[in-house]
Amino acid sequence: MQQFTLIFVVHLTALFASTACIDYDGFLNMKLEHSLNCNDEKFCHRGSITLKSIRTGVPIIDQILFNEKHLEALKKLANEDEFYSIKTTITTGENSKGTEYLSSVKAQAFLENGLSDVINAWILPNGAVIAVNFQVANSTQPLKQATNEYKLNSKFYLRYIEQAPVPDTASYIQKMERDREAREKGEMKDNRSFLAKYWMYIVPVAIFVMISGATNPEASAPAGR
């Protein structure tokens, strides 16, 4: 028997842009699968995360409860110092086929933190999800058991990434072209000093003189009587 857990979490920090910077708005669905107690399959159903509006950022998290078989399999992974893995498939209005992301944590850490985890989705202003990160929550709470089942304590954070400004290379190239044309026409006066204009000629001559003096010390020394 499955029981679903409903958790609402909204978290924005000063490190990321606010939802006002999101150009796209629409739904976002995340199918969660894990590699635990899956019989012959590599991954099997764990739950889902649904956002009706990316700008609002309010998720609905539906997840299964772990049973004794899940817990035994997780303890086995922990004893072997192995990882507990999750596969996330994301679909949006612009990406109906879905994109898969894989992430994992140490099984021992997941157990020690009372089956508490954090799922982060990193999203660009155009609504495209570029990464999904799964990590163990920093918690020391014990396992929450209801009869023979154990509750997953999951939190979801939508991370809004602000893109850096794109350099205006076209304007810079146009300015360089105008300056070059003006110099060719003689419209721009070269106000640089003599050294600034001809240093590329002076330096080689100076180096040549120094080398010549160093290789011919007898010629530069005064004749003795």
Coordinates of N, CA and C in Angstrom, one line a residue:
M1 N 0.9 -1.2 0.0 CA 0.0 0.0 0.0 C 0.9 1.2 0.0
Q2 N 0.5 2.2 -0.8 CA 1.3 3.4 -0.9 C 0.6 4.5 -0.3
Q3 N 1.4 5.4 0.4 CA 0.8 6.6 0.9 C 1.6 7.7 0.4
F4 N 0.9 8.8 0.1 CA 1.6 9.9 -0.6 C 1.8 11.1 0.4
T5 N 3.0 11.7 0.3 CA 3.3 12.8 1.2 C 3.3 14.1 0.4
L6 N 2.6 15.1 0.9 CA 2.5 16.4 0.3 C 3.3 17.4 1.0
I7 N 4.3 17.9 0.3 CA 5.2 18.9 1.0 C 5.3 20.1 0.0
F8 N 5.1 21.3 0.6 CA 5.3 22.6 -0.1 C 6.5 23.3 0.4
V9 N 7.4 23.6 -0.5 CA 8.6 24.3 -0.1 C 9.0 25.3 -1.2
V10 N 9.1 26.5 -0.7 CA 9.6 27.6 -1.6 C 10.8 28.2 -1.0
H11 N 11.9 28.3 -1.8 CA 13.2 28.8 -1.2 C 13.9 29.6 -2.2
L12 N 14.1 30.9 -2.0 CA 14.9 31.7 -2.9 C 15.9 32.4 -2.0
T13 N 17.1 32.5 -2.5 CA 18.2 33.1 -1.8 C 18.8 34.3 -2.6
A14 N 19.6 35.1 -2.0 CA 20.1 36.3 -2.7 C 21.1 35.9 -3.8
L15 N 21.5 34.6 -3.8 CA 22.5 34.2 -4.8 C 21.9 34.0 -6.2
F16 N 20.5 34.0 -6.2 CA 19.8 33.6 -7.5 C 18.8 34.8 -7.8
A17 N 18.5 34.8 -9.1 CA 17.5 35.8 -9.5 C 16.1 35.5 -9.0
S18 N 15.3 36.5 -8.8 CA 13.9 36.2 -8.3 C 13.1 35.7 -9.5
T19 N 11.9 35.3 -9.2 CA 11.0 34.8 -10.2 C 10.6 35.8 -11.2
A20 N 10.8 37.1 -10.9 CA 10.5 38.1 -11.9 C 11.4 38.1 -13.1
C21 N 12.6 37.4 -12.9 CA 13.6 37.3 -14.0 C 13.3 36.1 -14.9
I22 N 12.3 35.3 -14.6 CA 11.9 34.2 -15.4 C 11.0 34.6 -16.6
D23 N 11.5 34.4 -17.8 CA 10.8 34.8 -19.0 C 9.6 33.8 -19.3
Y24 N 9.9 32.6 -19.0 CA 8.9 31.5 -19.3 C 8.1 31.1 -18.1
D25 N 6.9 30.8 -18.3 CA 6.0 30.3 -17.2 C 5.2 29.1 -17.8
G26 N 5.2 28.1 -17.0 CA 4.4 26.9 -17.4 C 4.6 25.8 -16.4
F27 N 4.1 24.6 -16.7 CA 4.2 23.5 -15.8 C 5.6 22.8 -15.9
L28 N 5.9 22.1 -14.9 CA 7.1 21.3 -14.8 C 6.8 20.0 -14.0
N29 N 7.1 18.9 -14.7 CA 6.9 17.6 -14.1 C 8.2 16.8 -13.9
M30 N 8.4 16.2 -12.7 CA 9.6 15.5 -12.5 C 9.2 14.1 -12.0
K31 N 9.6 13.1 -12.8 CA 9.4 11.7 -12.4 C 10.6 11.2 -11.7
L32 N 10.4 10.7 -10.5 CA 11.5 10.2 -9.6 C 11.5 8.7 -9.6
E33 N 12.7 8.2 -10.0 CA 12.9 6.7 -9.9 C 14.2 6.5 -9.1
H34 N 14.3 5.3 -8.4 CA 15.5 5.0 -7.7 C 15.9 3.6 -7.9
S35 N 17.2 3.3 -7.6 CA 17.7 1.9 -7.8 C 17.7 1.1 -6.5
L36 N 16.5 0.9 -6.0 CA 16.4 0.2 -4.7 C 15.1 -0.7 -4.7
N37 N 15.3 -2.0 -4.4 CA 14.2 -2.9 -4.4 C 13.4 -2.9 -5.7
C38 N 14.2 -3.0 -6.8 CA 13.5 -2.9 -8.1 C 13.4 -4.2 -8.8
N39 N 13.6 -5.3 -8.2 CA 13.6 -6.7 -8.8 C 14.6 -6.7 -9.9
D40 N 14.1 -7.0 -11.1 CA 15.1 -7.1 -12.3 C 15.3 -5.8 -13.0
E41 N 14.6 -4.8 -12.6 CA 14.8 -3.5 -13.3 C 15.9 -2.7 -12.6
K42 N 16.6 -1.8 -13.4 CA 17.6 -1.0 -12.8 C 17.1 0.1 -12.0
F43 N 16.0 0.7 -12.5 CA 15.3 1.8 -11.7 C 13.8 1.5 -11.6
C44 N 13.2 1.9 -10.6 CA 11.8 1.8 -10.4 C 11.2 3.0 -9.7
H45 N 9.8 3.0 -9.7 CA 9.1 4.2 -9.2 C 9.4 4.6 -7.8
R46 N 9.7 5.9 -7.6 CA 9.8 6.4 -6.2 C 8.8 7.5 -5.9
G47 N 8.5 8.3 -7.0 CA 7.5 9.4 -6.8 C 7.5 10.4 -7.9
S48 N 7.0 11.6 -7.6 CA 6.9 12.6 -8.6 C 6.9 14.0 -7.9
I49 N 7.3 15.0 -8.7 CA 7.3 16.4 -8.3 C 6.6 17.2 -9.4
T50 N 5.6 17.9 -9.0 CA 4.8 18.7 -10.0 C 4.7 20.2 -9.7
L51 N 5.0 21.0 -10.6 CA 4.9 22.5 -10.5 C 3.9 22.9 -11.6
K52 N 2.8 23.5 -11.2 CA 1.8 24.0 -12.2 C 2.4 25.3 -12.8
S53 N 3.2 26.0 -12.0 CA 3.8 27.3 -12.5 C 5.2 27.4 -12.0
I54 N 6.1 27.5 -13.0 CA 7.5 27.7 -12.7 C 7.8 29.0 -12.0
R55 N 7.1 30.0 -12.4 CA 7.3 31.3 -11.7 C 6.9 31.3 -10.2
T56 N 5.8 30.6 -10.0 CA 5.4 30.5 -8.6 C 6.3 29.6 -7.8
G57 N 6.8 28.6 -8.4 CA 7.8 27.7 -7.7 C 7.3 26.9 -6.6
V58 N 6.0 26.6 -6.5 CA 5.4 25.8 -5.5 C 5.2 24.4 -5.9
P59 N 6.0 23.4 -5.3 CA 5.9 22.0 -5.8 C 4.9 21.2 -5.0
I60 N 4.4 20.2 -5.7 CA 3.6 19.1 -5.1 C 4.4 17.8 -5.2
I61 N 4.8 17.3 -4.0 CA 5.7 16.1 -4.0 C 4.9 14.9 -3.6
D62 N 4.8 13.9 -4.4 CA 4.1 12.6 -4.1 C 5.2 11.5 -4.1
Q63 N 5.3 10.8 -3.0 CA 6.3 9.8 -2.9 C 5.8 8.5 -2.2
I64 N 6.4 7.4 -2.5 CA 6.0 6.2 -1.8 C 6.6 6.2 -0.4
L65 N 6.1 5.2 0.4 CA 6.7 5.0 1.7 C 7.7 3.8 1.6
F66 N 8.8 3.8 2.2 CA 9.7 2.7 2.2 C 9.2 1.6 3.1
N67 N 9.3 0.3 2.6 CA 8.9 -0.8 3.5 C 10.2 -1.5 4.0
E68 N 10.0 -2.6 4.6 CA 11.2 -3.3 5.2 C 12.2 -3.8 4.1
K69 N 11.6 -4.1 2.9 CA 12.5 -4.6 1.8 C 13.4 -3.4 1.4
H70 N 12.8 -2.2 1.3 CA 13.5 -1.0 0.9 C 14.7 -0.8 1.9
L71 N 14.3 -0.9 3.2 CA 15.3 -0.6 4.2 C 16.4 -1.6 4.2
E72 N 16.1 -2.9 4.0 CA 17.1 -3.9 4.0 C 18.1 -3.7 2.8
A73 N 17.5 -3.4 1.7 CA 18.3 -3.1 0.5 C 19.2 -1.9 0.7
L74 N 18.7 -0.9 1.4 CA 19.5 0.3 1.6 C 20.6 0.0 2.6
K75 N 20.3 -0.8 3.7 CA 21.3 -1.1 4.6 C 22.4 -2.0 4.0
K76 N 22.0 -2.8 3.1 CA 23.0 -3.6 2.4 C 24.0 -2.7 1.6
L77 N 23.4 -1.7 0.9 CA 24.3 -0.8 0.2 C 25.2 0.0 1.1
A78 N 24.7 0.3 2.3 CA 25.5 1.1 3.3 C 26.6 0.2 3.8
N79 N 26.3 -1.0 4.1 CA 27.4 -1.9 4.6 C 28.5 -2.1 3.5
E80 N 28.2 -2.0 2.3 CA 29.1 -2.2 1.2 C 29.7 -0.9 0.7
D81 N 29.4 0.2 1.5 CA 29.9 1.5 1.2 C 29.5 1.9 -0.3
E82 N 28.3 1.6 -0.7 CA 27.8 1.9 -2.0 C 26.9 3.1 -2.0
F83 N 26.4 3.5 -3.2 CA 25.6 4.7 -3.4 C 24.1 4.3 -3.6
Y84 N 23.3 5.2 -3.1 CA 21.8 5.2 -3.4 C 21.6 6.2 -4.6
S85 N 21.1 5.7 -5.7 CA 20.9 6.5 -6.9 C 19.5 6.8 -7.2
I86 N 19.3 8.0 -7.8 CA 18.0 8.5 -8.3 C 18.1 8.9 -9.7
K87 N 17.1 8.6 -10.5 CA 17.0 9.1 -11.9 C 15.8 10.0 -12.0
T88 N 16.0 11.2 -12.5 CA 14.9 12.2 -12.6 C 14.6 12.4 -14.1
T89 N 13.4 12.3 -14.5 CA 13.0 12.7 -15.8 C 12.1 13.9 -15.8
I90 N 12.5 15.0 -16.5 CA 11.8 16.2 -16.4 C 11.1 16.5 -17.7
T91 N 9.9 16.9 -17.7 CA 9.1 17.3 -18.8 C 8.4 18.6 -18.6
T92 N 8.4 19.4 -19.6 CA 7.8 20.8 -19.5 C 6.9 20.9 -20.8
G93 N 6.3 22.1 -20.9 CA 5.5 22.4 -22.1 C 6.3 22.5 -23.3
E94 N 7.6 22.9 -23.1 CA 8.5 23.0 -24.2 C 9.3 21.7 -24.5
N95 N 9.3 20.8 -23.6 CA 10.1 19.6 -23.7 C 9.2 18.4 -23.2
S96 N 8.3 17.9 -24.2 CA 7.4 16.9 -23.8 C 8.1 15.5 -23.8
K97 N 9.2 15.3 -24.5 CA 9.9 14.1 -24.6 C 10.6 13.8 -23.2
G98 N 11.0 14.8 -22.6 CA 11.7 14.6 -21.3 C 13.2 14.5 -21.3
T99 N 13.8 15.0 -20.3 CA 15.3 14.9 -20.1 C 15.6 14.2 -18.8
E100 N 16.5 13.3 -18.9 CA 16.9 12.5 -17.7 C 18.2 13.0 -17.0
Y101 N 18.2 13.0 -15.7 CA 19.3 13.4 -14.9 C 19.6 12.3 -13.9
L102 N 20.8 11.9 -13.7 CA 21.2 10.9 -12.7 C 22.0 11.6 -11.5
S103 N 21.7 11.2 -10.3 CA 22.4 11.7 -9.2 C 22.4 10.6 -8.1
S104 N 23.4 10.7 -7.2 CA 23.5 9.7 -6.1 C 24.1 10.2 -4.9
V105 N 23.8 9.5 -3.8 CA 24.5 9.9 -2.5 C 24.9 8.6 -1.8
K106 N 25.7 8.7 -0.8 CA 26.1 7.5 0.0 C 24.9 7.0 0.7
A107 N 24.7 5.7 0.6 CA 23.6 5.0 1.2 C 23.6 5.2 2.8
Q108 N 24.9 5.1 3.3 CA 25.0 5.2 4.7 C 24.6 6.6 5.2
A109 N 24.9 7.7 4.5 CA 24.5 9.0 4.8 C 23.0 9.2 4.7
F110 N 22.4 8.6 3.7 CA 20.9 8.7 3.6 C 20.2 8.0 4.8
L111 N 20.8 6.9 5.2 CA 20.2 6.2 6.4 C 20.4 7.0 7.7
E112 N 21.6 7.5 7.9 CA 21.9 8.3 9.1 C 21.1 9.5 9.2
N113 N 20.6 10.1 8.1 CA 19.8 11.3 8.1 C 18.3 11.0 8.1
G114 N 17.9 9.8 8.5 CA 16.5 9.5 8.6 C 15.8 9.6 7.3
L115 N 16.4 9.1 6.2 CA 15.8 9.1 4.8 C 15.3 10.6 4.4
S116 N 16.2 11.5 4.8 CA 15.9 12.9 4.5 C 16.8 13.4 3.3
D117 N 16.2 13.9 2.3 CA 17.0 14.4 1.2 C 16.5 15.7 0.6
V118 N 17.3 16.3 -0.2 CA 17.0 17.6 -0.9 C 17.2 17.4 -2.4
I119 N 16.2 17.8 -3.1 CA 16.3 17.8 -4.6 C 16.3 19.2 -5.1
N120 N 17.3 19.6 -5.9 CA 17.4 20.9 -6.5 C 17.3 20.8 -8.0
A121 N 16.6 21.7 -8.6 CA 16.5 21.8 -10.0 C 17.0 23.2 -10.4
W122 N 17.9 23.3 -11.3 CA 18.5 24.5 -11.7 C 17.9 24.9 -13.1
I123 N 17.4 26.2 -13.1 CA 16.6 26.6 -14.2 C 17.0 27.9 -14.8
L124 N 17.1 28.1 -16.1 CA 17.4 29.3 -16.7 C 16.2 30.2 -16.9
P125 N 16.4 31.5 -17.2 CA 15.3 32.4 -17.4 C 14.3 32.0 -18.4
N126 N 14.7 31.2 -19.4 CA 13.8 30.8 -20.5 C 13.0 29.5 -20.1
G127 N 13.2 29.1 -18.8 CA 12.4 27.9 -18.3 C 13.1 26.6 -18.5
A128 N 14.3 26.6 -19.1 CA 15.0 25.3 -19.4 C 15.7 24.8 -18.1
V129 N 15.5 23.6 -17.8 CA 16.2 23.0 -16.6 C 17.5 22.5 -17.1
I130 N 18.6 22.9 -16.5 CA 19.9 22.5 -17.0 C 20.6 21.4 -16.1
A131 N 20.1 21.3 -14.9 CA 20.7 20.3 -14.0 C 19.7 20.0 -12.8
V132 N 19.9 18.7 -12.3 CA 19.1 18.3 -11.1 C 20.1 17.7 -10.2
N133 N 20.1 18.2 -8.9 CA 21.0 17.7 -7.9 C 20.3 17.1 -6.8
F134 N 20.7 15.9 -6.4 CA 20.1 15.1 -5.3 C 21.1 15.0 -4.1
Q135 N 20.8 15.4 -2.9 CA 21.7 15.4 -1.8 C 21.0 15.0 -0.5
V136 N 21.8 14.6 0.4 CA 21.3 14.2 1.7 C 21.1 15.5 2.6
A137 N 20.0 15.6 3.2 CA 19.7 16.8 4.1 C 20.6 16.7 5.3
N138 N 21.0 17.9 5.8 CA 21.9 17.9 7.0 C 21.0 17.8 8.2
S139 N 20.6 16.5 8.5 CA 19.7 16.3 9.6 C 20.1 15.0 10.4
T140 N 19.8 15.0 11.6 CA 20.1 13.8 12.5 C 18.9 13.2 13.0
Q141 N 17.7 13.5 12.3 CA 16.5 12.9 12.8 C 16.4 11.4 12.6
P142 N 15.8 10.7 13.5 CA 15.7 9.2 13.3 C 14.7 8.8 12.2
L143 N 14.6 7.6 11.9 CA 13.7 7.1 10.9 C 12.3 7.2 11.5
K144 N 11.3 7.8 10.6 CA 9.9 7.9 11.1 C 9.2 6.7 10.6
Q145 N 8.8 5.8 11.5 CA 8.1 4.6 11.1 C 6.6 4.6 11.4
A146 N 5.8 4.2 10.4 CA 4.4 4.1 10.5 C 4.1 2.7 10.2
T147 N 3.7 1.9 11.2 CA 3.5 0.5 11.1 C 4.8 -0.2 10.6
N148 N 4.8 -0.8 9.4 CA 5.9 -1.4 8.8 C 6.5 -0.5 7.6
E149 N 6.2 0.7 7.6 CA 6.6 1.6 6.5 C 7.4 2.8 7.1
Y150 N 8.2 3.4 6.2 CA 9.1 4.5 6.6 C 8.9 5.7 5.7
K151 N 8.7 6.9 6.3 CA 8.4 8.1 5.6 C 9.7 8.7 5.0
L152 N 9.6 9.1 3.7 CA 10.7 9.9 3.1 C 10.5 11.4 3.4
N153 N 11.5 12.0 3.9 CA 11.5 13.4 4.2 C 12.2 14.2 3.1
S154 N 11.5 14.6 2.1 CA 12.1 15.3 0.9 C 11.7 16.7 0.8
K155 N 12.7 17.5 0.4 CA 12.4 18.9 0.1 C 12.9 19.2 -1.3
F156 N 12.2 20.1 -1.9 CA 12.5 20.5 -3.3 C 12.7 22.0 -3.4
Y157 N 13.8 22.4 -4.1 CA 14.2 23.8 -4.3 C 14.4 24.0 -5.8
L158 N 13.7 25.1 -6.3 CA 13.9 25.5 -7.7 C 14.9 26.6 -7.7
R159 N 16.0 26.4 -8.3 CA 17.1 27.4 -8.3 C 17.0 28.2 -9.6
Y160 N 16.9 29.5 -9.5 CA 16.8 30.4 -10.6 C 18.2 31.0 -10.9
I161 N 18.7 30.7 -12.1 CA 20.0 31.1 -12.5 C 19.9 32.4 -13.4
E162 N 20.6 33.4 -13.0 CA 20.6 34.7 -13.7 C 21.8 34.6 -14.7
Q163 N 21.5 34.7 -16.0 CA 22.6 34.7 -17.0 C 23.3 36.0 -17.0
A164 N 24.6 35.9 -17.2 CA 25.5 37.1 -17.3 C 25.2 37.9 -18.5
P165 N 25.4 39.2 -18.5 CA 25.2 40.0 -19.8 C 26.2 39.6 -20.9
V166 N 25.7 39.5 -22.1 CA 26.5 39.2 -23.3 C 27.2 40.4 -23.7
P167 N 28.6 40.3 -23.9 CA 29.3 41.5 -24.4 C 28.9 42.0 -25.8
D168 N 28.8 43.3 -26.0 CA 28.4 43.8 -27.2 C 29.6 43.9 -28.2
T169 N 30.0 42.8 -28.7 CA 31.1 42.7 -29.6 C 30.9 43.4 -30.9
A170 N 29.7 43.4 -31.4 CA 29.4 44.0 -32.7 C 29.7 45.5 -32.7
S171 N 29.3 46.2 -31.6 CA 29.5 47.6 -31.4 C 31.0 47.9 -31.3
Y172 N 31.7 47.0 -30.6 CA 33.2 47.2 -30.4 C 33.9 47.1 -31.8
I173 N 33.5 46.1 -32.6 CA 34.1 45.9 -33.9 C 33.9 47.1 -34.8
Q174 N 32.6 47.6 -34.8 CA 32.3 48.7 -35.6 C 33.1 50.0 -35.2
K175 N 33.3 50.2 -33.9 CA 34.2 51.3 -33.4 C 35.6 51.1 -33.9
M176 N 36.1 49.9 -33.9 CA 37.5 49.6 -34.4 C 37.6 49.9 -35.8
E177 N 36.6 49.6 -36.6 CA 36.6 49.8 -38.0 C 36.5 51.3 -38.3
R178 N 35.7 52.1 -37.6 CA 35.6 53.5 -37.8 C 37.0 54.2 -37.4
D179 N 37.6 53.7 -36.4 CA 38.9 54.3 -36.0 C 40.0 54.0 -37.1
R180 N 39.9 52.8 -37.6 CA 40.9 52.4 -38.7 C 40.7 53.3 -39.9
E181 N 39.4 53.4 -40.3 CA 39.1 54.2 -41.5 C 39.5 55.7 -41.3
A182 N 39.3 56.2 -40.1 CA 39.7 57.6 -39.8 C 41.2 57.8 -39.9
R183 N 41.9 56.8 -39.4 CA 43.4 56.9 -39.5 C 43.9 56.9 -40.9
E184 N 43.2 56.0 -41.7 CA 43.6 55.9 -43.1 C 43.4 57.2 -43.9
K185 N 42.3 57.9 -43.5 CA 42.0 59.2 -44.2 C 42.7 60.3 -43.6
G186 N 43.4 60.1 -42.5 CA 44.2 61.2 -41.9 C 43.3 62.1 -41.0
E187 N 42.1 61.6 -40.6 CA 41.2 62.4 -39.8 C 41.6 62.4 -38.4
M188 N 42.3 61.4 -38.0 CA 42.7 61.2 -36.6 C 44.2 61.5 -36.4
K189 N 44.5 62.4 -35.6 CA 45.9 62.8 -35.3 C 46.5 61.8 -34.3
D190 N 47.7 61.4 -34.5 CA 48.4 60.6 -33.6 C 49.2 61.4 -32.6
N191 N 48.7 61.6 -31.4 CA 49.3 62.4 -30.4 C 50.2 61.7 -29.5
R192 N 50.6 60.5 -29.9 CA 51.5 59.7 -29.0 C 52.9 60.3 -29.0
S193 N 53.7 60.0 -28.0 CA 55.1 60.5 -27.9 C 56.0 59.8 -28.9
F194 N 57.2 60.3 -29.1 CA 58.1 59.6 -30.0 C 58.4 58.2 -29.6
L195 N 58.6 57.9 -28.3 CA 58.9 56.6 -27.9 C 57.7 55.6 -28.1
A196 N 56.5 56.2 -27.8 CA 55.3 55.4 -28.0 C 55.1 55.0 -29.5
K197 N 55.5 55.9 -30.4 CA 55.3 55.6 -31.8 C 56.3 54.6 -32.4
Y198 N 57.6 54.8 -31.9 CA 58.7 54.0 -32.6 C 59.4 53.0 -31.6
W199 N 58.8 52.7 -30.5 CA 59.5 51.8 -29.6 C 59.8 50.4 -30.2
M200 N 59.0 50.0 -31.2 CA 59.3 48.7 -31.8 C 60.5 48.7 -32.6
Y201 N 61.0 49.9 -33.0 CA 62.2 50.0 -33.8 C 63.4 50.3 -32.9
I202 N 63.2 51.0 -31.8 CA 64.2 51.4 -30.9 C 64.7 50.3 -30.1
V203 N 63.8 49.4 -29.6 CA 64.2 48.3 -28.7 C 65.1 47.3 -29.4
P204 N 64.9 46.9 -30.6 CA 65.8 45.9 -31.3 C 67.2 46.5 -31.4
V205 N 67.3 47.8 -31.8 CA 68.6 48.4 -32.0 C 69.3 48.5 -30.6
A206 N 68.6 48.8 -29.6 CA 69.3 48.9 -28.3 C 69.7 47.5 -27.8
I207 N 69.0 46.5 -28.1 CA 69.4 45.1 -27.7 C 70.6 44.7 -28.5
F208 N 70.6 45.1 -29.8 CA 71.8 44.7 -30.6 C 73.0 45.4 -30.1
V209 N 72.9 46.7 -29.8 CA 74.1 47.4 -29.3 C 74.6 46.7 -28.0
M210 N 73.7 46.4 -27.1 CA 74.1 45.8 -25.8 C 74.8 44.4 -26.0
I211 N 74.2 43.6 -26.9 CA 74.8 42.3 -27.2 C 76.2 42.4 -27.9
S212 N 76.3 43.4 -28.8 CA 77.6 43.6 -29.4 C 78.7 44.0 -28.4
G213 N 78.3 44.9 -27.5 CA 79.3 45.3 -26.4 C 79.7 44.2 -25.5
A214 N 78.7 43.3 -25.2 CA 79.0 42.2 -24.3 C 79.9 41.1 -25.0
T215 N 79.7 40.9 -26.3 CA 80.5 39.9 -27.0 C 81.9 40.4 -27.4
N216 N 82.2 41.7 -27.4 CA 83.5 42.3 -27.8 C 84.0 43.2 -26.7
P217 N 84.3 42.6 -25.5 CA 84.8 43.4 -24.4 C 86.2 44.1 -24.7
E218 N 87.1 43.4 -25.6 CA 88.4 43.9 -25.8 C 88.3 45.2 -26.7
A219 N 87.3 45.2 -27.6 CA 87.2 46.3 -28.5 C 86.8 47.6 -27.7
S220 N 86.0 47.4 -26.7 CA 85.5 48.5 -25.9 C 86.5 49.0 -24.8
A221 N 87.5 48.1 -24.5 CA 88.5 48.5 -23.4 C 89.5 49.4 -24.0
P222 N 90.1 50.3 -23.2 CA 91.1 51.2 -23.7 C 92.5 50.5 -23.9
A223 N 93.2 50.8 -24.9 CA 94.5 50.2 -25.2 C 95.5 50.5 -24.1
G224 N 96.2 49.5 -23.6 CA 97.3 49.7 -22.6 C 98.6 49.9 -23.2
R225 N 99.5 50.6 -22.5 CA 100.9 50.9 -23.0 C 101.9 50.0 -22.3

